[in-house]
Coordinates of C-alpha atoms in Angstrom, one line a residue:
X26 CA -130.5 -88.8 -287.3
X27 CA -130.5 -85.4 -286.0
X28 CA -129.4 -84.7 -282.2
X29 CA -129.7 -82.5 -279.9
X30 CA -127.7 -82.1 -276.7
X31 CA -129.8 -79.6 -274.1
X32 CA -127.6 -78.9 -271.3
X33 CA -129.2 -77.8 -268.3
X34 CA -127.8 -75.4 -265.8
X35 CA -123.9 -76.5 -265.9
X36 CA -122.9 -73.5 -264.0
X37 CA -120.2 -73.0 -261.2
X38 CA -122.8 -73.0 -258.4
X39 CA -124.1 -76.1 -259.2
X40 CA -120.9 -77.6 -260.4
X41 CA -117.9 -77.0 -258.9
X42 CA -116.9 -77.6 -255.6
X43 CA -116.5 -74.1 -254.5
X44 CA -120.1 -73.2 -255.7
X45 CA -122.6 -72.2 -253.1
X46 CA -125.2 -75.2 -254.4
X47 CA -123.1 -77.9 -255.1
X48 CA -124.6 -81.0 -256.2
X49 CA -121.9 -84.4 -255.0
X50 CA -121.0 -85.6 -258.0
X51 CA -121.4 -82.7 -260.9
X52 CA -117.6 -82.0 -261.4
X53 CA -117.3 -85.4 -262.7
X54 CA -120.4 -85.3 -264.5
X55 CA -119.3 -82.1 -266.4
X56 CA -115.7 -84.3 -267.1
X57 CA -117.6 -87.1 -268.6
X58 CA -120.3 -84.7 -270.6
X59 CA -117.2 -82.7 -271.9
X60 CA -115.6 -85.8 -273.1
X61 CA -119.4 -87.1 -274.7
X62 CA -119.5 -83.5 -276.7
X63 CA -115.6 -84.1 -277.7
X64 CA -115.9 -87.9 -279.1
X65 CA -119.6 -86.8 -280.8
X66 CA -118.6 -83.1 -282.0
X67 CA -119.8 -84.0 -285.8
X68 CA -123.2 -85.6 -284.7
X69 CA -124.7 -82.9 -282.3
X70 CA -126.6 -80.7 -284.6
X71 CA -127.4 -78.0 -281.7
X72 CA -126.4 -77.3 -278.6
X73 CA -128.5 -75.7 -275.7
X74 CA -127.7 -74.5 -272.6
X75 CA -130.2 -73.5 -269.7
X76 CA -128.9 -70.9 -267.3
X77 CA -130.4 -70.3 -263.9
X78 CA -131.1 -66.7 -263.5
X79 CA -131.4 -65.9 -260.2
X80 CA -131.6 -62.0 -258.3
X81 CA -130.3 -61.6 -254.9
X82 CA -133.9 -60.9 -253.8
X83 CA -135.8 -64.7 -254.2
X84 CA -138.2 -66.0 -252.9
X85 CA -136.1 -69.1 -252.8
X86 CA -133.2 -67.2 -250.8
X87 CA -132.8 -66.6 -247.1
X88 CA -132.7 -62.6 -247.9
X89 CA -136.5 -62.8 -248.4
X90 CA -137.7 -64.3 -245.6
X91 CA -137.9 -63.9 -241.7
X92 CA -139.2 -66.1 -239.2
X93 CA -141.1 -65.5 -235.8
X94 CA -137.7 -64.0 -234.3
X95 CA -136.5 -61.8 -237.1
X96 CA -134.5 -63.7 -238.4
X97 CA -133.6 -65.4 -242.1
X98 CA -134.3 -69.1 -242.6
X99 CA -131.1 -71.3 -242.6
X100 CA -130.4 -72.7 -246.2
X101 CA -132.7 -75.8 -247.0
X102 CA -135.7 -74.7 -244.5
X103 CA -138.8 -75.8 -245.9
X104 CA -141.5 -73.4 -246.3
X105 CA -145.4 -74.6 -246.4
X106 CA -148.4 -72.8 -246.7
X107 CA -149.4 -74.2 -243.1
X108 CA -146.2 -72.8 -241.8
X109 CA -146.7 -69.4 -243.5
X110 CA -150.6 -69.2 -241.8
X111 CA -149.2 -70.2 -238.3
X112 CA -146.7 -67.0 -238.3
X113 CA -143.4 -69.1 -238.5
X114 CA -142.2 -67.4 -241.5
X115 CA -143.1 -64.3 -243.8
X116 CA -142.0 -61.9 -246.4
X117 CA -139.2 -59.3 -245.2
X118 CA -141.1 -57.0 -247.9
X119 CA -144.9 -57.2 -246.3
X120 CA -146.5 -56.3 -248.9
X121 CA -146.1 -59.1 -250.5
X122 CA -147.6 -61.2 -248.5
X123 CA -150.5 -62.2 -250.2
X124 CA -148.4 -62.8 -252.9
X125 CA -146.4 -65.3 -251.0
X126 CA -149.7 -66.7 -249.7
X127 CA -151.1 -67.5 -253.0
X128 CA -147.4 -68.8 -254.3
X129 CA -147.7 -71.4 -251.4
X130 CA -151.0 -72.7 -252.1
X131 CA -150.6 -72.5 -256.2
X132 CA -147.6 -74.8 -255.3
X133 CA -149.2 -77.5 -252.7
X134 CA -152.3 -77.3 -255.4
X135 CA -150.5 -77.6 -258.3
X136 CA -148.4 -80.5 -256.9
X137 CA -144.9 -78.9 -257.5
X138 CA -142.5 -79.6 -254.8
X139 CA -142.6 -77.3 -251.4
X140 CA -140.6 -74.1 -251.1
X141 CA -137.3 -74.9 -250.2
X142 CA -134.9 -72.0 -249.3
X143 CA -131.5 -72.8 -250.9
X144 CA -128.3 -70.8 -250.6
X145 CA -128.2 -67.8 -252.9
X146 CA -126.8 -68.8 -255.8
X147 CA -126.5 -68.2 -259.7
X148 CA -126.6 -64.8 -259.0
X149 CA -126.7 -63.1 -262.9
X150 CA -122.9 -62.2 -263.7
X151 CA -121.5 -63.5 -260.8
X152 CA -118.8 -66.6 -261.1
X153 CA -121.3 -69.0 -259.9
X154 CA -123.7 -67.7 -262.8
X155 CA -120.9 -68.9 -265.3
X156 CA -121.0 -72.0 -267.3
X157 CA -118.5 -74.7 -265.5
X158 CA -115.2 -74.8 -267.3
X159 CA -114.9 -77.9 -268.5
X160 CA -118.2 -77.9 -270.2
X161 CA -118.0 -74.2 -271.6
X162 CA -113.9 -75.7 -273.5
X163 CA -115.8 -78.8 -275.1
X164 CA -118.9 -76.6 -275.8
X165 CA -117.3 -73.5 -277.9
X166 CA -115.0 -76.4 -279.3
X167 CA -118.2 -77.5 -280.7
X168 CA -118.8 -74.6 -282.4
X169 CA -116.0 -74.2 -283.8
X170 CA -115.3 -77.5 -285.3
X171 CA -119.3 -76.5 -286.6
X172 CA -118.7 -73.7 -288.6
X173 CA -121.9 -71.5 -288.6
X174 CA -123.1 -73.0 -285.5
X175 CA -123.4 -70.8 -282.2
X176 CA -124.4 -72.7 -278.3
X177 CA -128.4 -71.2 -277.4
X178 CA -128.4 -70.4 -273.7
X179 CA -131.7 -70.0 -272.3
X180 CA -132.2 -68.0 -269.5
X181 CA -134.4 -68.9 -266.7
X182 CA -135.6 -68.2 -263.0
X183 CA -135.2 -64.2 -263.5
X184 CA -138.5 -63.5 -261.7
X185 CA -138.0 -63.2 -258.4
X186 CA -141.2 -64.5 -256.7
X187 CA -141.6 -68.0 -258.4
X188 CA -138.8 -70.8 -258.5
X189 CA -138.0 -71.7 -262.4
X190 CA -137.0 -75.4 -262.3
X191 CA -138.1 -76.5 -265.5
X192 CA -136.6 -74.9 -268.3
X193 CA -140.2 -74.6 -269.7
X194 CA -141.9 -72.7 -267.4
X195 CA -142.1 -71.9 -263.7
X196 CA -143.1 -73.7 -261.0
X197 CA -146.1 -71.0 -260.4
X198 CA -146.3 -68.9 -263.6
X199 CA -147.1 -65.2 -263.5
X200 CA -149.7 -64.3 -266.3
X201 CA -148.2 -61.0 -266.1
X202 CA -144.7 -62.4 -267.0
X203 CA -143.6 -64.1 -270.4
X204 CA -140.8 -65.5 -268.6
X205 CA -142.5 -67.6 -266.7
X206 CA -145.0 -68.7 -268.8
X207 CA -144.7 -72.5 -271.0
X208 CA -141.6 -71.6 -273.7
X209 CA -143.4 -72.5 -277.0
X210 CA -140.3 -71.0 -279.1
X211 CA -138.0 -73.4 -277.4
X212 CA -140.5 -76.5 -277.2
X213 CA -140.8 -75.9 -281.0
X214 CA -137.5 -75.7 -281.3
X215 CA -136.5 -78.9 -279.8
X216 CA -139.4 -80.5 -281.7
X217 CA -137.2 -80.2 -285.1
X218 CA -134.7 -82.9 -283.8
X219 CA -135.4 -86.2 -284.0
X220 CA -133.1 -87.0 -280.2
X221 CA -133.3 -84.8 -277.4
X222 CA -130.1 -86.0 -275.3
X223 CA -130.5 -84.4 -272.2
X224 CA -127.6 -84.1 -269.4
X225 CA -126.9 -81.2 -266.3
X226 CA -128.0 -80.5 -262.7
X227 CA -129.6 -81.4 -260.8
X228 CA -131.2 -84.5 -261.7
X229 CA -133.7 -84.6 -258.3
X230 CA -134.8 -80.8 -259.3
X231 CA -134.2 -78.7 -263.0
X232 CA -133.3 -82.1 -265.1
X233 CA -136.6 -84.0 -263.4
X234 CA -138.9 -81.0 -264.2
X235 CA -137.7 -79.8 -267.6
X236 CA -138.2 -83.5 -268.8
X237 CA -141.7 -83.4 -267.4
X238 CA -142.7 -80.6 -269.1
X239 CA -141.2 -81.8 -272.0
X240 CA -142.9 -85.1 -272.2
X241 CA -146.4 -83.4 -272.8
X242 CA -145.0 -82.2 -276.2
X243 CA -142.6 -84.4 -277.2
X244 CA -142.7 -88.1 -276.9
X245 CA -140.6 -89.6 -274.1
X246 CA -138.6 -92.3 -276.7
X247 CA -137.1 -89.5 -278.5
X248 CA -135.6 -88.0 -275.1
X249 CA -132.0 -89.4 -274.0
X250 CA -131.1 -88.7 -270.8
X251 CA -126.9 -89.3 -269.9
X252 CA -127.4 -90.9 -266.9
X253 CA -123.7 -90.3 -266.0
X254 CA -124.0 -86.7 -266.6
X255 CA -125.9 -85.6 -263.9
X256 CA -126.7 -86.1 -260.6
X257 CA -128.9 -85.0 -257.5
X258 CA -129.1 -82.8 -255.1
X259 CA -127.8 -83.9 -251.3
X260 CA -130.4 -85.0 -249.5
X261 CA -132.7 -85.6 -252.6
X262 CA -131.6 -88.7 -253.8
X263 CA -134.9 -90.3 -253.9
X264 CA -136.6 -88.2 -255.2
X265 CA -134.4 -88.4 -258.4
X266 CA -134.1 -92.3 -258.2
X267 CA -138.7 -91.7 -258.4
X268 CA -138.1 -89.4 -261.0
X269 CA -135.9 -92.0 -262.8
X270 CA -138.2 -95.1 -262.6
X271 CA -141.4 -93.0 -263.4
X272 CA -140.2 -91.8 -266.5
X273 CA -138.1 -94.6 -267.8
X274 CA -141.3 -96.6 -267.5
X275 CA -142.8 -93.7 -269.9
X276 CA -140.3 -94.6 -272.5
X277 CA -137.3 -92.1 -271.3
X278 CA -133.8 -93.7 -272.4
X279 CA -131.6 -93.5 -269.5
X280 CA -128.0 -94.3 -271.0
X281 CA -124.3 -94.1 -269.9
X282 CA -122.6 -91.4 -271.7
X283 CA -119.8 -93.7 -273.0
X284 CA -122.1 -96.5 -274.5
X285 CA -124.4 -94.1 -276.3
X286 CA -123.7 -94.3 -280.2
X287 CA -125.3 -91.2 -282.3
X288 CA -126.2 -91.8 -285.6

């Protein structure tokens, strides 16, 4: 058998406590996934990691935004198109508001989650960017217990007027931007292995949509999520227990990091 492990977004923001978008729960999950890539060293064939990309200017961040008073939205506002037509929010930068108009609707339309503004975070080459410690040790142990073999990281999220949760494409893709267009060369890539074990953060958000987009290429059976090795975001949780139920009804494996045996 050939294995994968695809990490997504393990980085300080996400994962520590002191990150700006902690998710409850990720510092143990990166304990447990650091022991899982420790015990199975000599049966993960490849390891890659997704890395949120963000610039300080998002649309996703508070800087972007100002509401009826002037002033930014408070982390975790939600931002519809209804609320952007009455006035109660728009673009610091107006030019860009039919941009943002468009980006509202393509998201209600397309059925992606609404825009939520989160706390700036995973700024590129900041400490919260980083890869969480304990994940990073087991990792580069990995490679070097595999001579020849180096950790992918795939950067996402860089554009800054779509959000990026799927590690194959953006929520709204830009025809203008490779970056946020569907990831063939990685797709393909994944396709060589005959597992896809899939752990990170968060479950409710980046985990949820990368496996979506995933499962129109490669059949759900040969995806493995560790179920102990990742969690949601507060105030999400139901959204990942939907996820969860939906796709382990597709044929998703859902397993505890400690009971899964690679062959």
């Amino acid at each position: 058998m050939s294995n994968l492990l695809l990490i997504i977004d393990p980085q300080n923001d996400f994962s520590n406590p002191k990150g700006t978008l902690y998710v409850p729960g990720a510092s143990e999950d990166c304990s447990r996934l650091a022991d899982f890539i420790n015990k199975n060293s000599s049966k993960i064939n490849s390891i890659q990691i997704t890395l949120d990309s963000h610039p300080s200017y998002h649309i996703a961040h508070p800087y972007f935004w100002v509401d009826e008073n002037g002033n930014n939205p408070a982390p975790y506002t939600i931002i519809t198109h209804q609320d952007f037509s009455k006035g109660l929010f728009k673009p610091v930068d107006i030019s860009l508001e039919r941009k943002v108009e468009e980006y509202l609707l393509a998201l209600e339309n397309r059925g992606r989650y609404n825009l939520c503004i989160w706390p700036p975070h995973c700024l590129t080459a900041t400490w919260g960017y980083c890869v969480e410690d304990q994940v990073w040790e087991a990792a580069h142990r990995w490679e070097l217990s595999n001579i020849g073999k180096n950790v992918d990281f795939v950067k996402k999220a860089i554009n800054p007027l779509t959000e990026h949760y799927s590690a194959i494409q953006a929520e709204v893709p830009d025809p203008n931007d490779a970056s946020t267009r569907i990831n063939f060369a990685f797709i393909d890539k994944l396709k060589e292995y005959e597992h896809v074990i899939i752990a990170g953060e968060a479950l409710s958000h980046c985990v949820a949509n990368t496996i979506r987009d995933l499962c129109v290429y490669i059949p759900a059976y040969r995806m493995i999520v560790l179920s102990d090795c990742t969690s949601n975001v507060g105030g999400f949780e139901q959204v990942g227990n939907d996820f969860v139920n939906e796709y382990r009804a597709k044929g998703v494996q859902f397993v505890d990091s400690k009971s899964l045996i690679l062959d």
